[in-house]
XYZ file of C-alpha atoms in Angstrom:
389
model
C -53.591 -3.096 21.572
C -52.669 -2.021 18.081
C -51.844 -3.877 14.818
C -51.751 -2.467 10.976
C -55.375 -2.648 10.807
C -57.396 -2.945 13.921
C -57.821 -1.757 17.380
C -58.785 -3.769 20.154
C -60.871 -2.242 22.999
C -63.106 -5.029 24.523
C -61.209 -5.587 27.317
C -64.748 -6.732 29.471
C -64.897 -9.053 27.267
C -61.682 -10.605 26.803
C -58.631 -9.565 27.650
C -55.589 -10.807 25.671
C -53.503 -13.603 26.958
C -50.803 -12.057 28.629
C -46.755 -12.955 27.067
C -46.045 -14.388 30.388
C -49.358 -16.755 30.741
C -48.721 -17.913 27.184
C -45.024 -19.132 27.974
C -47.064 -20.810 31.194
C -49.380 -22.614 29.352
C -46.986 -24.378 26.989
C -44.963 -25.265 29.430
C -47.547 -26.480 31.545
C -48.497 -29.019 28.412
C -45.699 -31.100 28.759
C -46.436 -32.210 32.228
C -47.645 -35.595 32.099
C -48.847 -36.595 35.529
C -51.803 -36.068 37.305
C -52.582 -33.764 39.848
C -54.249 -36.720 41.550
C -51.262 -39.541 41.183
C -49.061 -39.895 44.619
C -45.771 -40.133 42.156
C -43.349 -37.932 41.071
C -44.619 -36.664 38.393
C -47.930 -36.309 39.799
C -46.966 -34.770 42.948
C -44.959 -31.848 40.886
C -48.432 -31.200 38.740
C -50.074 -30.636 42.127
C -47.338 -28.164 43.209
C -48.202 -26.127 40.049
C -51.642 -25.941 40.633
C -51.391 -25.558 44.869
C -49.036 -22.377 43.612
C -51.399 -20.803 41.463
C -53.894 -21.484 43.746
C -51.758 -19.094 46.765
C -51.406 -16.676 43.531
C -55.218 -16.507 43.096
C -56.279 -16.172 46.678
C -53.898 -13.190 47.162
C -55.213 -11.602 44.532
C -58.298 -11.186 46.790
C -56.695 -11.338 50.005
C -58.022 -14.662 50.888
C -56.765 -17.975 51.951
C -55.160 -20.113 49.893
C -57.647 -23.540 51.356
C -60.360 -21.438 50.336
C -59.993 -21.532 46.124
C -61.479 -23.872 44.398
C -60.548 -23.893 40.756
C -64.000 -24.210 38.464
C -64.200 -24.367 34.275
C -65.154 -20.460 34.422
C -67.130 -17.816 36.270
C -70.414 -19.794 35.413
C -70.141 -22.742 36.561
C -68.484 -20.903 39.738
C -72.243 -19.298 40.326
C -74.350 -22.294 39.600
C -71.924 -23.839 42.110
C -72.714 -21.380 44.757
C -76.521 -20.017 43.943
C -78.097 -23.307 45.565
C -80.593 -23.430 47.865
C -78.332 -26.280 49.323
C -75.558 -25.777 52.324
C -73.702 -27.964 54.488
C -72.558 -25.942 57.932
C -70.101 -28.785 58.621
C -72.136 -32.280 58.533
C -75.593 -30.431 59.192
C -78.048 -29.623 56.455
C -78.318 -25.756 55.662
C -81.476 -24.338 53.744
C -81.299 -20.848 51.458
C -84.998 -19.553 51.217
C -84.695 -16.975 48.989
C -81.877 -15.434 46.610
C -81.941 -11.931 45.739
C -79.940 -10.384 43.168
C -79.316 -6.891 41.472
C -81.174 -5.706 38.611
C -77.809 -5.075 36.874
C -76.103 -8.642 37.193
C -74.617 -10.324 34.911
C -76.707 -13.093 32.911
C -75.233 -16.165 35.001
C -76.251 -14.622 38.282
C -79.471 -13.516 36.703
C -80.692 -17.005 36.108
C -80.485 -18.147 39.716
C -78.189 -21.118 39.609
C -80.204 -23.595 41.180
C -82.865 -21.832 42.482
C -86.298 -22.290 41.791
C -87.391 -19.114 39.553
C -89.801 -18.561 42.321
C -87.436 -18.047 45.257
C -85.177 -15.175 43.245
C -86.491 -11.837 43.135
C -84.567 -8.968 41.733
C -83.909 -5.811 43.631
C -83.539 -2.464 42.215
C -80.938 -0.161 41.189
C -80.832 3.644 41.519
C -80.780 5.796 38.437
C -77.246 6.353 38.708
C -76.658 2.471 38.037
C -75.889 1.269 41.965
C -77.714 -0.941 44.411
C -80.425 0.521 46.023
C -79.592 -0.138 49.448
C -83.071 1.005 51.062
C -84.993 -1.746 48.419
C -82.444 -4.390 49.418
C -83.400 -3.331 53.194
C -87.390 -3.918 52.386
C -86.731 -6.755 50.941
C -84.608 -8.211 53.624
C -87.130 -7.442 56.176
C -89.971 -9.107 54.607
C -87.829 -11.957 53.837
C -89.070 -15.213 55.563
C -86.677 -16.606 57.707
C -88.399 -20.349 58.287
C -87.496 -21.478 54.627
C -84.180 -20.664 55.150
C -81.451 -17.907 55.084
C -81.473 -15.143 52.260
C -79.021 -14.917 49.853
C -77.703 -11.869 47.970
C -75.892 -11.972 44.553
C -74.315 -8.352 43.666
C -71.459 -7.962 41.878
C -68.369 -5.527 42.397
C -68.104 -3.853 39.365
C -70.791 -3.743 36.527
C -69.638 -4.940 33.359
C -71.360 -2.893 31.018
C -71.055 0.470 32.839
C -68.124 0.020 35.311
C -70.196 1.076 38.007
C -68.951 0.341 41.873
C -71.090 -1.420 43.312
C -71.818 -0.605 47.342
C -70.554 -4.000 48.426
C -69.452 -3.203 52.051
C -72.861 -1.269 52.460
C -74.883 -4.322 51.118
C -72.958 -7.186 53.031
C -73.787 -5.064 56.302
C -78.001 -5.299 55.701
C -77.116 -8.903 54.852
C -75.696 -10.299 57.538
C -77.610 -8.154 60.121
C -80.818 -10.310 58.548
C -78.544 -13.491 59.091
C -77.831 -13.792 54.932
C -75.143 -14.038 52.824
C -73.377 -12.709 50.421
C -72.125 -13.501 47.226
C -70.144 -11.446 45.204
C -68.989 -11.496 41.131
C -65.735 -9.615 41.223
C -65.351 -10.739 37.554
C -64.778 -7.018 36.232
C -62.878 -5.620 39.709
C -59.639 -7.732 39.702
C -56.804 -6.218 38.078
C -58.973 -3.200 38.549
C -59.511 -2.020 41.903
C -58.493 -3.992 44.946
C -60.224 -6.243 45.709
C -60.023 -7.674 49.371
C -62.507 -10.781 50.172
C -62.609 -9.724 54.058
C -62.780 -5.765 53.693
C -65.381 -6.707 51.536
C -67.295 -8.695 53.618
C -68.038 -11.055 51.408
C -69.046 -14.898 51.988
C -67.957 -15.622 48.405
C -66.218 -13.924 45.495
C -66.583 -15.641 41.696
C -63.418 -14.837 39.044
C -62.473 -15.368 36.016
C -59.005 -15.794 34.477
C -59.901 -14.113 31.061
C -60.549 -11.209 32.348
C -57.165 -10.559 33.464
C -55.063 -11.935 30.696
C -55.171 -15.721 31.388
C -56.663 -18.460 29.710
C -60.314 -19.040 29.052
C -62.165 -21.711 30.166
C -60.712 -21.307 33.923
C -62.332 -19.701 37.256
C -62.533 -19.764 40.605
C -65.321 -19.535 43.537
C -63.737 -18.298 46.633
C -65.109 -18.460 50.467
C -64.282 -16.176 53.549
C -64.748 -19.469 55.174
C -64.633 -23.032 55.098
C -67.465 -24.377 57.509
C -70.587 -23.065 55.145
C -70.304 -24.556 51.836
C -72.790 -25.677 49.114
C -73.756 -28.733 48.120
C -71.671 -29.814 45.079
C -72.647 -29.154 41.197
C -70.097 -31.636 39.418
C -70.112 -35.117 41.525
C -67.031 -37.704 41.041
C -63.790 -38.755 42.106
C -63.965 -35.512 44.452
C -61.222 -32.931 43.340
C -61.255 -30.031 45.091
C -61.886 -30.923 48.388
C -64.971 -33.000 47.114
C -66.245 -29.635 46.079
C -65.681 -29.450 42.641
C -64.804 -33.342 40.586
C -63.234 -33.659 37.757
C -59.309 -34.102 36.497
C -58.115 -29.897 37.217
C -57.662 -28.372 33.630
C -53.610 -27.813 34.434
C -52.777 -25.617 31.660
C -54.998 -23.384 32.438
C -55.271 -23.193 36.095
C -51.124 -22.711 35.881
C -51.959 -19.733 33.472
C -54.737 -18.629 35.966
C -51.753 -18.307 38.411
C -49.659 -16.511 36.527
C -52.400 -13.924 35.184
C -53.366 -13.423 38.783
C -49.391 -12.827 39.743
C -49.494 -10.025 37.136
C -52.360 -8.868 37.704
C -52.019 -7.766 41.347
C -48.254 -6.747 40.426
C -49.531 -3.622 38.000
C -52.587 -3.035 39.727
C -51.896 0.955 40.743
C -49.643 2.076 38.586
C -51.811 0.556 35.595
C -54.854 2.203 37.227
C -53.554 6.346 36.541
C -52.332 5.568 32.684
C -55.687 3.415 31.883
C -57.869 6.436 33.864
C -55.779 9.040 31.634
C -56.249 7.103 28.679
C -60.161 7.027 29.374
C -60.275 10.533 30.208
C -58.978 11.505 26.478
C -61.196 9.321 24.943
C -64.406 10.898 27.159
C -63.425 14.323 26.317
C -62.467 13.571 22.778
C -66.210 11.919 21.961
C -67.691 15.080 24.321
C -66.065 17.633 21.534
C -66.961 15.869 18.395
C -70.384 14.789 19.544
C -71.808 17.110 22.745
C -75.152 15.084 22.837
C -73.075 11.663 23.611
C -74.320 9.940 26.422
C -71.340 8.538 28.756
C -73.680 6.339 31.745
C -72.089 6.717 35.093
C -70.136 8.936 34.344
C -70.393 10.986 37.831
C -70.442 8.132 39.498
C -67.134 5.815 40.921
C -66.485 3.449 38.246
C -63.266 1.420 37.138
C -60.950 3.032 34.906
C -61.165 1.278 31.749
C -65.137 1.495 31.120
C -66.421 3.855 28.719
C -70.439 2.614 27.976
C -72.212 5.130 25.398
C -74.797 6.000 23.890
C -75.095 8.266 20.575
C -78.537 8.870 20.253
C -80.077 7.935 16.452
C -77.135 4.912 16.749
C -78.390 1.772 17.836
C -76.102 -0.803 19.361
C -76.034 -3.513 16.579
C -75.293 -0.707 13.934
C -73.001 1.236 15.992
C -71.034 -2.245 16.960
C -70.828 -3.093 12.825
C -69.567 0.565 11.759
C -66.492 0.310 14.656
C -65.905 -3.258 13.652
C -65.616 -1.792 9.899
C -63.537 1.058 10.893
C -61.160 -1.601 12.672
C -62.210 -1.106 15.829
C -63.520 -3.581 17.861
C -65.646 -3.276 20.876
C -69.295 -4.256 22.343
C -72.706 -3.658 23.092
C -72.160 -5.213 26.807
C -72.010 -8.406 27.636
C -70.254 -11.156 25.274
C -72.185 -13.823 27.354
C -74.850 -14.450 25.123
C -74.043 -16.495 22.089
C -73.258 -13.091 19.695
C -76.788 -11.672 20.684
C -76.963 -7.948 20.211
C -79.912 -6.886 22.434
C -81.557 -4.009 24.306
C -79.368 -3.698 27.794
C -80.907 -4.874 30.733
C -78.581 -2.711 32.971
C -79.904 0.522 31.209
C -83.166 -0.846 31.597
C -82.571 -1.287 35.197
C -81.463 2.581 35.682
C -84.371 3.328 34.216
C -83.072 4.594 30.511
C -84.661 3.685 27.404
C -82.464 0.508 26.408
C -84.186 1.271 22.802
C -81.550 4.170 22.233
C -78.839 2.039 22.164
C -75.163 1.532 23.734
C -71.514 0.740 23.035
C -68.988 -0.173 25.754
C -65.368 0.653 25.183
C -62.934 -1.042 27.419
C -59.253 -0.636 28.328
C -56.801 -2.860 29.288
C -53.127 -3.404 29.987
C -51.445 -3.674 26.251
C -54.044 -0.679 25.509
C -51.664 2.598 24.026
C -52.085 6.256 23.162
C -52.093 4.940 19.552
C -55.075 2.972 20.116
C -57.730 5.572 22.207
C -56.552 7.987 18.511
C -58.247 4.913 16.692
C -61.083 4.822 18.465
C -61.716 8.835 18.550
C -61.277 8.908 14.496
C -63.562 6.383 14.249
C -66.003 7.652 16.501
C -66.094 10.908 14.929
C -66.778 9.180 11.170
C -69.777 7.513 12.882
C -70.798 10.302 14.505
C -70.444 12.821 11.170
C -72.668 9.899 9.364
C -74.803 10.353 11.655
C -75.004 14.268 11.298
C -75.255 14.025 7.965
C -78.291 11.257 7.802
C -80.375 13.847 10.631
C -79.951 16.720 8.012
C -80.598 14.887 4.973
C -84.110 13.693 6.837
């Protein structure tokens, strides 16, 4: 997305809120009842949100009873990593949660699990789940303190790496576990499909796909098996989740999700293209450019780099001052610019550095030009500074 002066290409990040969510969320303001009064103008709130909610479950191909609407993609996975279950009325124990070397920070922490009873398991060099340490680990896992859990998510947001989902969810529930999955990154993406998945749970996020911030969702295969609740009260959301629903933004949430799944494929080929001229374009100028994953299956809007001699922070300030603006991974963590866990993980040296570029739907011919001038200013400085040494 272009203006006079900058260039936005942080996509993972945030994506822009879309015309259509916008016009949404002001008229959404003006509603004055709430969701939870039996009058009129109650009962036409709770229509908007029971319609979003059918526009967010078939964005995963799930059902609608299924959704229920949290303040973000966070609190969706301290929701759901508990050690905690009700199957029905009966008591249901997790033992152990097990997560991917490469999640994101909120699934990193555990939710509510004692550090203790989370253990991370490894990733192969080209940045996906290794399936045989996941199979180890689920064999050794002991089943009398309860069932295993497994956190992966879809789609890596610093790499856009594919995760092996199907392949994982298999080992799982062979060993009696489940699964939980952060398709943050995948919708609007890929399709995503909660059953050919074979997921227990999927977290989103609207910002992700052009809706408001500050909205998510934690969505179950089924109904029976659910955890015990993080936010007690006047029990919204099928006593799952309390709390007065944030409206405005679960009506935006809706509509991003409507639009989302409506330019899924044809988006998909012009964002890919786009990428590809980008990849190529950084490949000439600078042939030592390091583009992770990419010979692996990744999502089309993901470019994450690394020019050796540039380290993130640096790299991140000299785009930002050529009017670009993009990241050094995740923008979960309060601003920090650190070394990446995920390279880390795929066992790189996070010390060299890395940038992520990222696509998305307003992004234009126009803008990947942007980003290859700039990249090839940074990358002459660079040149230069090696000589003069």
């Amino acid at each position: 997305m272009s203006t006079t002066m900058r260039t936005y290409l942080d996509w993972n990040a945030t994506a822009p809120l879309l015309p259509a969510v916008r016009d949404a969320l002001v008229r959404a303001l003006d509603l004055p009842g709430n969701p939870s009064s039996v009058h009129r103008e109650g009962r036409i709130v709770r229509a908007e949100i029971e319609a979003a909610r059918r526009d967010v479950a078939a964005l995963v191909g799930a059902e609608v009873a299924h959704v229920i609407f949290t303040s973000g993609a966070t609190e969706a996975a301290n929701l759901i990593l508990s050690p905690a279950f009700k199957m029905g009325r009966a008591a249901l124990s997790v033992g152990h949660l097990y997560v991917s070397a490469i999640e994101h920070p909120a699934i990193r922490e555990g939710g509510r699990f004692d550090k203790a009873d989370v253990s991370e398991i490894a990733v192969t060099s080209e940045g996906t789940l290794d399936l045989a340490a996941l199979e180890q680990a689920l064999a050794s896992h002991d089943a009398a303190k309860g069932l295993p859990m497994l956190a992966l998510m879809l789609v890596n947001n610093e790499t856009g790496i594919i995760q092996p989902v199907e392949d994982a969810a298999r080992l799982v529930h062979a060993a009696g576990g489940l699964l939980v999955v952060d398709a943050v990154q995948a919708v609007g993406r890929i399709a995503v499909d909660i059953q050919t998945l074979g997921a227990d749970f999927l977290i989103l996020s609207s910002h992700k796909i052009g809706g408001p911030k500050g909205v998510g969702a934690l969505i179950s295969r089924g109904e029976v098996m659910m955890p015990k609740p993080l936010i007690h009260g006047g029990g919204q959301e099928k006593g799952h989740r309390s709390g007065t629903e944030n409206t405005s933004a679960i009506i935006g949430f809706g509509v991003a999700a409507s639009e989302a799944l409506g330019r899924l494929d044809g988006e998909a080929v012009r964002i890919a293209g786009l990428r590809a001229v980008l990849e190529d374009a950084m490949q000439t100028v600078a042939p030592d450019v390091i583009i992770h994953g990419k010979d692996v299956s990744r999502v089309c809007n993901t470019t994450f780099f690394t020019l050796p001699g540039l380290k993130s922070e640096t790299g991140q300030i000299a785009f930002d001052i050529e009017g670009v603006a993009l990241s050094a991974g995740s923008a979960c963590s309060s601003g920090k610019v650190g070394e990446s866990h995920v390279l880390t993980a795929m066992g790189q040296d996070p010390k060299l550095g890395a940038l992520r570029i990222s696509l998305g739907a307003a992004t234009q011919r126009a803008d990947i030009d942007k980003a290859i001038a700039a990249f090839a200013t940074i990358a002459g400085r660079r040149k230069r500074a090696v000589q003069a040494a």
